């Protein structure tokens, strides 16, 4: 610890708040990873990533 | 510092309190039945998609749990069993519970739609609506049939799981729905027989409060009799088989015996042994559902290993 830095004592409630924040961070991180994994699976499975975009896209039309 | 007042105020919610809003015990049952519904379906699902879908179904169940706790905070405060829930215990504000419930509903339904299909997402949205609005806001406080109709909310998860895989509904998924739907009344009424005081205090029109315990015992027997053919019928569909049939037969005989015992029992005898039989029937009802769905999973495993019995009769 450097000279002149204040000594910080965490109270119990600050500690528990910190723990809650860490857990929430982990949940959000997990959600991001899950969405990433779903995206990869859908791409590997070859699902159509193109969609209608206000102009006619012959490549998206079913061949009869 | 404003933080100090927030940290030390009455609503000092921690992560665990928000998690408790989701009713984790109910969620575990939802995860299990939805996973079975998905796994026994005749269409294979990528493991990542299956995992994510079950997670979003569980999140949807959690969302409806949070909305239920927001709406029911006043009666939860009165009942001993629910006094320590985050809202009545003043750990989470009612408004926060509501906001969390609404947002999780949107996220779970939206993500299930993107991950699986729109039909499954629509069914999940209907399940949340049914539990939060039809059961919690409307039926629970107005009719002793609250448990019967509200039980449908708990019966949807295997149907949603099945819809994730197949994109639709079939006899099998309807029978899984019917199994939980018919099981819910005897399960909850067995609990109500020995938790009667709580519901009386809260003014919830539970059958034990409005029609008395004698009528409740009669209704438990009626529903258990009606439940047995539903449970056994699953044996003769594409998801059933001899293993499931043997398990279902044994469990239904036990459950019927328990319901018969409760019906024959006088209230004085129940009070004398502190509702021992009622408690054991309630406990049996927990095993009843878990083992039926485990047996369905076992049948799916046997089919996957091609160890199923080809001669077993299938009606549908």
Short mmCIF file of C-alpha atoms in Angstrom, two decimals:
data_model
loop_
_atom_site.label_atom_id
_atom_site.label_comp_id
_atom_site.label_asym_id
_atom_site.label_seq_id
_atom_site.Cartn_x
_atom_site.Cartn_y
_atom_site.Cartn_z
CA UNK A 1 0.00 0.00 0.00
CA UNK A 2 1.45 3.40 -0.99
CA UNK A 3 2.21 6.22 1.43
CA UNK A 4 -0.75 8.49 1.99
CA UNK A 5 -3.37 5.96 0.78
CA UNK A 6 -6.32 5.76 3.17
CA UNK A 7 -6.92 2.52 5.03
CA UNK A 8 -10.29 1.20 3.91
CA UNK A 9 -12.28 -1.02 6.24
CA UNK A 10 -15.17 -2.78 4.59
CA UNK A 11 -18.29 -3.07 6.70
CA UNK A 12 -20.32 -6.29 6.67
CA UNK A 13 -22.96 -4.74 4.45
CA UNK A 14 -20.33 -3.52 2.00
CA UNK A 15 -18.84 -7.01 1.89
CA UNK A 16 -22.20 -8.61 1.19
CA UNK A 17 -22.97 -5.96 -1.44
CA UNK A 18 -19.64 -6.76 -3.09
CA UNK A 19 -20.46 -10.48 -3.05
CA UNK A 20 -23.86 -9.78 -4.63
CA UNK A 21 -22.24 -7.67 -7.35
CA UNK A 22 -19.71 -10.41 -8.11
CA UNK A 23 -22.49 -13.01 -8.38
CA UNK A 24 -24.55 -10.74 -10.64
CA UNK A 25 -21.47 -10.20 -12.79
CA UNK A 26 -21.01 -13.96 -13.06
CA UNK A 27 -24.67 -14.40 -14.09
CA UNK A 28 -24.37 -11.72 -16.77
CA UNK A 29 -21.08 -13.21 -17.99
CA UNK A 30 -22.74 -16.64 -18.15
CA UNK A 31 -25.63 -15.19 -20.14
CA UNK A 32 -23.23 -13.65 -22.67
CA UNK A 33 -21.41 -16.97 -23.06
CA UNK A 34 -24.72 -18.81 -23.47
CA UNK A 35 -25.91 -16.44 -26.22
CA UNK A 36 -22.52 -16.85 -27.92
CA UNK A 37 -22.80 -20.67 -27.73
CA UNK A 38 -26.37 -20.58 -29.13
CA UNK A 39 -25.19 -18.38 -32.01
CA UNK A 40 -22.33 -20.74 -32.86
CA UNK A 41 -24.66 -23.79 -32.77
CA UNK A 42 -27.22 -22.08 -35.02
CA UNK A 43 -24.50 -21.08 -37.50
CA UNK A 44 -22.95 -24.57 -37.53
CA UNK A 45 -26.39 -26.09 -38.05
CA UNK A 46 -26.59 -23.95 -41.18
CA UNK A 47 -29.72 -22.01 -40.36
CA UNK A 48 -30.51 -19.19 -42.72
CA UNK A 49 -28.92 -16.03 -41.40
CA UNK A 50 -30.38 -13.85 -44.15
CA UNK A 51 -33.80 -12.29 -43.85
CA UNK A 52 -36.14 -9.96 -45.68
CA UNK A 53 -34.71 -6.46 -45.78
CA UNK A 54 -37.34 -4.37 -47.58
CA UNK A 55 -36.13 -5.40 -51.02
CA UNK A 56 -36.79 -8.57 -52.98
CA UNK A 57 -34.10 -11.17 -52.27
CA UNK A 58 -34.39 -13.98 -54.85
CA UNK A 59 -31.89 -16.06 -52.86
CA UNK A 60 -34.42 -16.32 -50.00
CA UNK A 61 -37.32 -17.41 -52.16
CA UNK A 62 -38.29 -21.05 -52.27
CA UNK A 63 -37.70 -22.77 -55.57
CA UNK A 64 -40.92 -24.36 -56.79
CA UNK B 1 -23.19 9.25 2.09
CA UNK B 2 -26.38 8.04 0.50
CA UNK B 3 -25.01 4.53 0.06
CA UNK B 4 -24.95 4.00 3.82
CA UNK B 5 -28.69 4.53 4.08
CA UNK B 6 -29.32 2.13 1.22
CA UNK B 7 -27.02 -0.51 2.64
CA UNK B 8 -28.40 -0.36 6.17
CA UNK B 9 -32.07 0.35 5.37
CA UNK B 10 -34.91 -2.13 5.78
CA UNK B 11 -34.74 -3.29 2.15
CA UNK B 12 -31.16 -4.52 2.20
CA UNK B 13 -31.50 -7.06 -0.57
CA UNK B 14 -28.68 -9.38 -1.45
CA UNK B 15 -28.26 -11.68 -4.42
CA UNK B 16 -29.75 -14.61 -2.47
CA UNK B 17 -32.91 -12.60 -1.78
CA UNK B 18 -33.46 -11.90 -5.46
CA UNK B 19 -32.78 -15.56 -6.19
CA UNK B 20 -35.36 -16.56 -3.54
CA UNK B 21 -37.94 -14.45 -5.43
CA UNK B 22 -37.71 -16.99 -8.24
CA UNK B 23 -38.98 -19.81 -5.98
CA UNK B 24 -35.98 -22.08 -6.57
CA UNK B 25 -37.75 -25.20 -5.27
CA UNK B 26 -40.62 -24.81 -7.73
CA UNK B 27 -38.03 -24.00 -10.39
CA UNK B 28 -36.20 -27.29 -9.79
CA UNK B 29 -39.43 -29.21 -10.48
CA UNK B 30 -39.99 -27.12 -13.61
CA UNK B 31 -36.43 -27.82 -14.81
CA UNK B 32 -36.91 -31.54 -14.27
CA UNK B 33 -40.32 -31.91 -15.95
CA UNK B 34 -39.42 -29.57 -18.84
CA UNK B 35 -36.16 -31.46 -19.42
CA UNK B 36 -38.02 -34.78 -19.46
CA UNK B 37 -40.62 -33.37 -21.89
CA UNK B 38 -37.77 -32.29 -24.16
CA UNK B 39 -35.71 -35.47 -23.86
CA UNK B 40 -38.53 -37.97 -24.43
CA UNK B 41 -39.70 -36.19 -27.60
CA UNK B 42 -39.08 -38.09 -30.84
CA UNK B 43 -37.02 -35.21 -32.29
CA UNK B 44 -33.40 -34.79 -31.22
CA UNK B 45 -32.26 -31.37 -30.03
CA UNK B 46 -28.70 -30.01 -29.97
CA UNK B 47 -27.43 -30.22 -26.34
CA UNK B 48 -26.63 -26.47 -26.20
CA UNK B 49 -30.10 -25.57 -27.50
CA UNK B 50 -31.69 -28.08 -25.09
CA UNK B 51 -29.72 -26.71 -22.10
CA UNK B 52 -30.49 -23.10 -22.98
CA UNK B 53 -34.17 -23.83 -23.59
CA UNK B 54 -34.63 -25.56 -20.24
CA UNK B 55 -32.81 -22.65 -18.59
CA UNK B 56 -35.17 -20.12 -20.20
CA UNK B 57 -38.22 -22.20 -19.25
CA UNK B 58 -36.91 -22.21 -15.65
CA UNK B 59 -36.35 -18.45 -15.86
CA UNK B 60 -39.96 -18.03 -17.03
CA UNK B 61 -41.13 -20.07 -14.03
CA UNK B 62 -38.95 -17.87 -11.80
CA UNK B 63 -40.47 -14.75 -13.34
CA UNK B 64 -43.98 -15.92 -12.51
CA UNK B 65 -42.76 -16.77 -8.98
CA UNK B 66 -41.50 -13.19 -8.52
CA UNK B 67 -44.81 -11.77 -9.80
CA UNK B 68 -46.65 -14.10 -7.42
CA UNK B 69 -44.56 -12.88 -4.48
CA UNK B 70 -45.19 -9.25 -5.44
CA UNK B 71 -48.97 -9.72 -5.62
CA UNK B 72 -49.28 -12.02 -2.62
CA UNK B 73 -47.02 -10.08 -0.22
CA UNK B 74 -49.98 -9.24 2.05
CA UNK B 75 -51.07 -12.85 2.58
CA UNK B 76 -47.47 -14.15 2.65
CA UNK B 77 -46.93 -11.83 5.65
CA UNK B 78 -49.72 -13.63 7.55
CA UNK B 79 -48.81 -17.25 6.80
CA UNK B 80 -46.07 -18.89 8.85
CA UNK B 81 -44.83 -20.90 5.85
CA UNK B 82 -44.28 -17.78 3.72
CA UNK B 83 -43.35 -15.08 6.27
CA UNK B 84 -39.65 -15.28 5.47
CA UNK B 85 -40.05 -14.70 1.74
CA UNK B 86 -38.03 -11.67 0.55
CA UNK B 87 -40.98 -9.25 0.17
CA UNK B 88 -42.82 -9.89 3.48
CA UNK B 89 -39.44 -10.04 5.26
CA UNK B 90 -38.77 -6.50 3.91
CA UNK B 91 -35.62 -7.49 2.06
CA UNK B 92 -36.91 -6.72 -1.44
CA UNK B 93 -39.44 -3.96 -2.17
CA UNK B 94 -42.72 -5.08 -3.80
CA UNK B 95 -41.96 -2.77 -6.73
CA UNK B 96 -38.56 -4.39 -7.29
CA UNK B 97 -40.16 -7.84 -7.21
CA UNK B 98 -42.69 -6.74 -9.82
CA UNK B 99 -40.08 -5.16 -12.10
CA UNK B 100 -37.88 -8.22 -11.83
CA UNK B 101 -40.82 -10.52 -12.62
CA UNK B 102 -41.85 -8.50 -15.67
CA UNK B 103 -38.33 -8.20 -17.08
CA UNK B 104 -37.54 -11.87 -16.55
CA UNK B 105 -40.82 -12.75 -18.30
CA UNK B 106 -39.81 -10.70 -21.34
CA UNK B 107 -36.25 -12.07 -21.37
CA UNK B 108 -37.24 -15.74 -20.89
CA UNK B 109 -39.99 -15.71 -23.54
CA UNK B 110 -37.90 -13.69 -26.02
CA UNK B 111 -34.83 -15.87 -25.57
CA UNK B 112 -36.83 -19.12 -25.83
CA UNK B 113 -38.32 -17.82 -29.08
CA UNK B 114 -34.86 -17.08 -30.46
CA UNK B 115 -33.31 -20.29 -29.14
CA UNK B 116 -36.04 -22.84 -29.84
CA UNK B 117 -39.19 -21.77 -31.69
CA UNK B 118 -42.06 -19.32 -31.46
CA UNK B 119 -44.61 -21.96 -30.47
CA UNK B 120 -42.62 -22.96 -27.39
CA UNK B 121 -42.11 -19.28 -26.53
CA UNK B 122 -45.85 -18.59 -26.89
CA UNK B 123 -46.66 -21.54 -24.63
CA UNK B 124 -44.18 -20.26 -22.02
CA UNK B 125 -45.73 -16.78 -22.20
CA UNK B 126 -49.16 -18.32 -21.67
CA UNK B 127 -47.83 -20.33 -18.70
CA UNK B 128 -46.47 -17.17 -17.04
CA UNK B 129 -49.74 -15.35 -17.72
CA UNK B 130 -51.76 -18.27 -16.35
CA UNK B 131 -49.77 -18.49 -13.11
CA UNK B 132 -49.32 -14.76 -12.47
CA UNK B 133 -52.71 -13.48 -13.61
CA UNK B 134 -55.26 -16.33 -13.78
CA UNK B 135 -54.07 -18.17 -10.66
CA UNK B 136 -52.38 -15.54 -8.45
CA UNK B 137 -54.48 -12.46 -9.18
CA UNK B 138 -57.81 -14.03 -9.95
CA UNK B 139 -58.47 -17.57 -8.70
CA UNK B 140 -56.35 -17.93 -5.58
CA UNK B 141 -58.44 -15.57 -3.47
CA UNK B 142 -61.81 -16.14 -5.07
CA UNK B 143 -62.55 -19.86 -5.34
CA UNK B 144 -61.72 -23.11 -3.53
CA UNK B 145 -61.06 -24.53 -7.00
CA UNK B 146 -57.92 -22.32 -7.08
CA UNK B 147 -55.61 -25.31 -6.81
CA UNK B 148 -57.44 -27.33 -9.47
CA UNK B 149 -57.34 -24.72 -12.24
CA UNK B 150 -54.12 -23.07 -11.05
CA UNK B 151 -52.47 -26.49 -11.22
CA UNK B 152 -52.44 -26.08 -14.99
CA UNK B 153 -49.64 -23.54 -14.66
CA UNK B 154 -47.40 -26.16 -13.09
CA UNK B 155 -48.45 -28.70 -15.71
CA UNK B 156 -47.28 -26.73 -18.75
CA UNK B 157 -43.45 -27.12 -18.44
CA UNK B 158 -43.22 -30.66 -19.96
CA UNK B 159 -45.45 -29.44 -22.80
CA UNK B 160 -43.11 -26.49 -23.36
CA UNK B 161 -40.12 -28.87 -23.30
CA UNK B 162 -41.86 -31.12 -25.85
CA UNK B 163 -42.67 -28.05 -27.99
CA UNK B 164 -38.98 -27.02 -27.94
CA UNK B 165 -38.14 -30.32 -29.65
CA UNK B 166 -41.15 -30.84 -31.89
CA UNK B 167 -42.55 -27.33 -32.38
CA UNK B 168 -46.05 -28.51 -31.49
CA UNK B 169 -48.43 -30.47 -29.26
CA UNK B 170 -49.27 -34.17 -29.31
CA UNK B 171 -51.14 -36.80 -27.30
CA UNK B 172 -47.96 -37.55 -25.35
CA UNK B 173 -47.37 -33.96 -24.28
CA UNK B 174 -51.06 -33.52 -23.41
CA UNK B 175 -50.92 -36.64 -21.23
CA UNK B 176 -47.81 -35.34 -19.42
CA UNK B 177 -49.75 -32.11 -18.84
CA UNK B 178 -52.76 -34.10 -17.57
CA UNK B 179 -50.57 -36.13 -15.22
CA UNK B 180 -49.35 -33.02 -13.36
CA UNK B 181 -52.73 -31.31 -13.64
CA UNK B 182 -54.59 -34.21 -11.97
CA UNK B 183 -51.80 -34.76 -9.44
CA UNK B 184 -51.78 -31.16 -8.16
CA UNK B 185 -55.10 -31.17 -6.23
CA UNK B 186 -54.45 -34.29 -4.09
CA UNK B 187 -50.86 -33.11 -3.55
CA UNK B 188 -51.83 -29.63 -2.32
CA UNK B 189 -54.93 -30.71 -0.42
CA UNK B 190 -52.89 -33.30 1.50
CA UNK B 191 -50.64 -30.37 2.49
CA UNK B 192 -53.63 -28.16 3.30
CA UNK B 193 -55.02 -30.80 5.68
CA UNK B 194 -52.12 -30.25 8.08
CA UNK B 195 -51.39 -26.58 7.20
CA UNK B 196 -55.02 -25.49 7.54
CA UNK B 197 -54.38 -22.77 10.14
CA UNK B 198 -52.11 -20.83 7.80
CA UNK B 199 -54.73 -20.62 5.03
CA UNK B 200 -57.51 -19.76 7.50
CA UNK B 201 -55.45 -16.87 8.91
CA UNK B 202 -54.68 -15.54 5.43
CA UNK B 203 -58.29 -15.88 4.27
CA UNK B 204 -57.30 -17.96 1.24
CA UNK B 205 -60.39 -20.00 0.25
CA UNK B 206 -58.62 -23.34 0.35
CA UNK B 207 -61.02 -26.28 0.15
CA UNK B 208 -60.18 -27.18 3.76
CA UNK B 209 -61.32 -23.67 4.81
CA UNK B 210 -64.48 -23.37 2.69
CA UNK B 211 -65.79 -26.94 2.67
CA UNK B 212 -64.03 -28.51 5.65
CA UNK B 213 -61.59 -31.34 5.98
CA UNK B 214 -64.11 -34.14 5.42
CA UNK B 215 -64.96 -32.85 1.94
CA UNK B 216 -61.25 -32.28 1.23
CA UNK B 217 -60.53 -35.92 2.08
CA UNK B 218 -63.32 -36.97 -0.31
CA UNK B 219 -61.97 -34.75 -3.09
CA UNK B 220 -58.43 -36.13 -2.60
CA UNK B 221 -59.81 -39.63 -3.16
CA UNK B 222 -61.82 -38.56 -6.25
CA UNK B 223 -58.84 -36.87 -7.90
CA UNK B 224 -56.50 -39.77 -7.07
CA UNK B 225 -58.96 -42.20 -8.71
CA UNK B 226 -59.14 -39.94 -11.80
CA UNK B 227 -55.36 -39.53 -11.84
CA UNK B 228 -54.56 -43.26 -12.09
CA UNK B 229 -55.94 -43.87 -15.65
CA UNK B 230 -54.14 -40.76 -16.93
CA UNK B 231 -50.84 -41.97 -15.46
CA UNK B 232 -51.32 -45.50 -16.81
CA UNK B 233 -52.46 -44.32 -20.27
CA UNK B 234 -49.01 -42.83 -20.89
CA UNK B 235 -47.64 -46.41 -20.80
CA UNK B 236 -49.29 -47.12 -24.15
CA UNK B 237 -48.01 -44.11 -26.06
CA UNK B 238 -44.71 -43.64 -27.89
CA UNK B 239 -43.02 -42.38 -24.71
CA UNK B 240 -44.24 -45.21 -22.46
CA UNK B 241 -43.30 -48.86 -22.13
CA UNK B 242 -43.13 -51.76 -19.66
CA UNK B 243 -40.73 -50.01 -17.24
CA UNK B 244 -42.94 -46.93 -17.02
CA UNK B 245 -46.05 -49.14 -16.73
CA UNK B 246 -44.59 -51.11 -13.80
CA UNK B 247 -43.54 -47.91 -11.99
CA UNK B 248 -46.88 -46.20 -12.67
CA UNK B 249 -48.88 -49.23 -11.54
CA UNK B 250 -46.99 -49.51 -8.25
CA UNK B 251 -47.12 -45.77 -7.52
CA UNK B 252 -50.80 -45.43 -8.34
CA UNK B 253 -51.71 -48.38 -6.12
CA UNK B 254 -49.75 -46.76 -3.27
CA UNK B 255 -51.28 -43.34 -3.89
CA UNK B 256 -54.79 -44.81 -4.06
CA UNK B 257 -54.17 -46.69 -0.82
CA UNK B 258 -52.98 -43.45 0.80
CA UNK B 259 -55.99 -41.48 -0.48
CA UNK B 260 -58.33 -44.24 0.74
CA UNK B 261 -56.69 -44.11 4.20
CA UNK B 262 -57.14 -40.33 4.35
CA UNK B 263 -60.79 -40.62 3.31
CA UNK B 264 -61.58 -43.24 5.97
CA UNK B 265 -59.77 -41.30 8.68
CA UNK B 266 -61.67 -39.29 11.28
CA UNK B 267 -60.39 -35.81 12.13
CA UNK B 268 -59.91 -36.82 15.80
CA UNK B 269 -57.56 -39.63 14.78
CA UNK B 270 -55.60 -37.27 12.53
CA UNK B 271 -55.23 -34.73 15.32
CA UNK B 272 -54.21 -37.45 17.77
CA UNK B 273 -51.19 -38.50 15.70
CA UNK B 274 -50.49 -34.97 14.40
CA UNK B 275 -51.58 -35.77 10.85
CA UNK B 276 -49.01 -38.53 10.37
CA UNK B 277 -50.93 -40.20 7.49
CA UNK B 278 -51.60 -36.86 5.78
CA UNK B 279 -47.91 -36.00 5.97
CA UNK B 280 -46.90 -39.40 4.58
CA UNK B 281 -49.39 -39.08 1.65
CA UNK B 282 -47.99 -35.61 0.93
CA UNK B 283 -44.46 -37.04 0.94
CA UNK B 284 -45.58 -39.93 -1.27
CA UNK B 285 -47.10 -37.43 -3.73
CA UNK B 286 -43.66 -35.82 -4.16
CA UNK B 287 -42.07 -39.18 -4.99
CA UNK B 288 -45.07 -40.04 -7.17
CA UNK B 289 -44.43 -37.26 -9.67
CA UNK B 290 -40.64 -37.46 -9.60
CA UNK B 291 -40.65 -41.23 -10.21
CA UNK B 292 -43.20 -41.07 -13.05
CA UNK B 293 -41.01 -38.61 -14.93
CA UNK B 294 -37.85 -40.57 -14.06
CA UNK B 295 -39.51 -43.67 -15.54
CA UNK B 296 -40.30 -41.74 -18.74
CA UNK B 297 -36.65 -40.76 -18.91
CA UNK B 298 -35.63 -44.41 -18.40
CA UNK B 299 -37.90 -45.44 -21.29
CA UNK B 300 -36.29 -42.80 -23.51
CA UNK B 301 -32.87 -44.15 -22.52
CA UNK B 302 -33.92 -47.71 -23.38
CA UNK B 303 -35.27 -46.57 -26.76
CA UNK B 304 -32.02 -44.72 -27.50
CA UNK B 305 -30.06 -47.88 -26.66
CA UNK B 306 -32.54 -49.89 -28.78
CA UNK B 307 -33.41 -52.00 -25.75
CA UNK B 308 -37.12 -51.24 -25.90
CA UNK B 309 -39.63 -54.04 -26.23
CA UNK B 310 -41.02 -54.06 -29.76
CA UNK B 311 -44.06 -56.16 -28.78
CA UNK B 312 -45.25 -53.60 -26.22
CA UNK B 313 -48.71 -52.34 -27.31
CA UNK B 314 -48.96 -48.72 -28.40
CA UNK B 315 -52.36 -47.08 -28.82
CA UNK B 316 -51.02 -43.85 -30.26
#
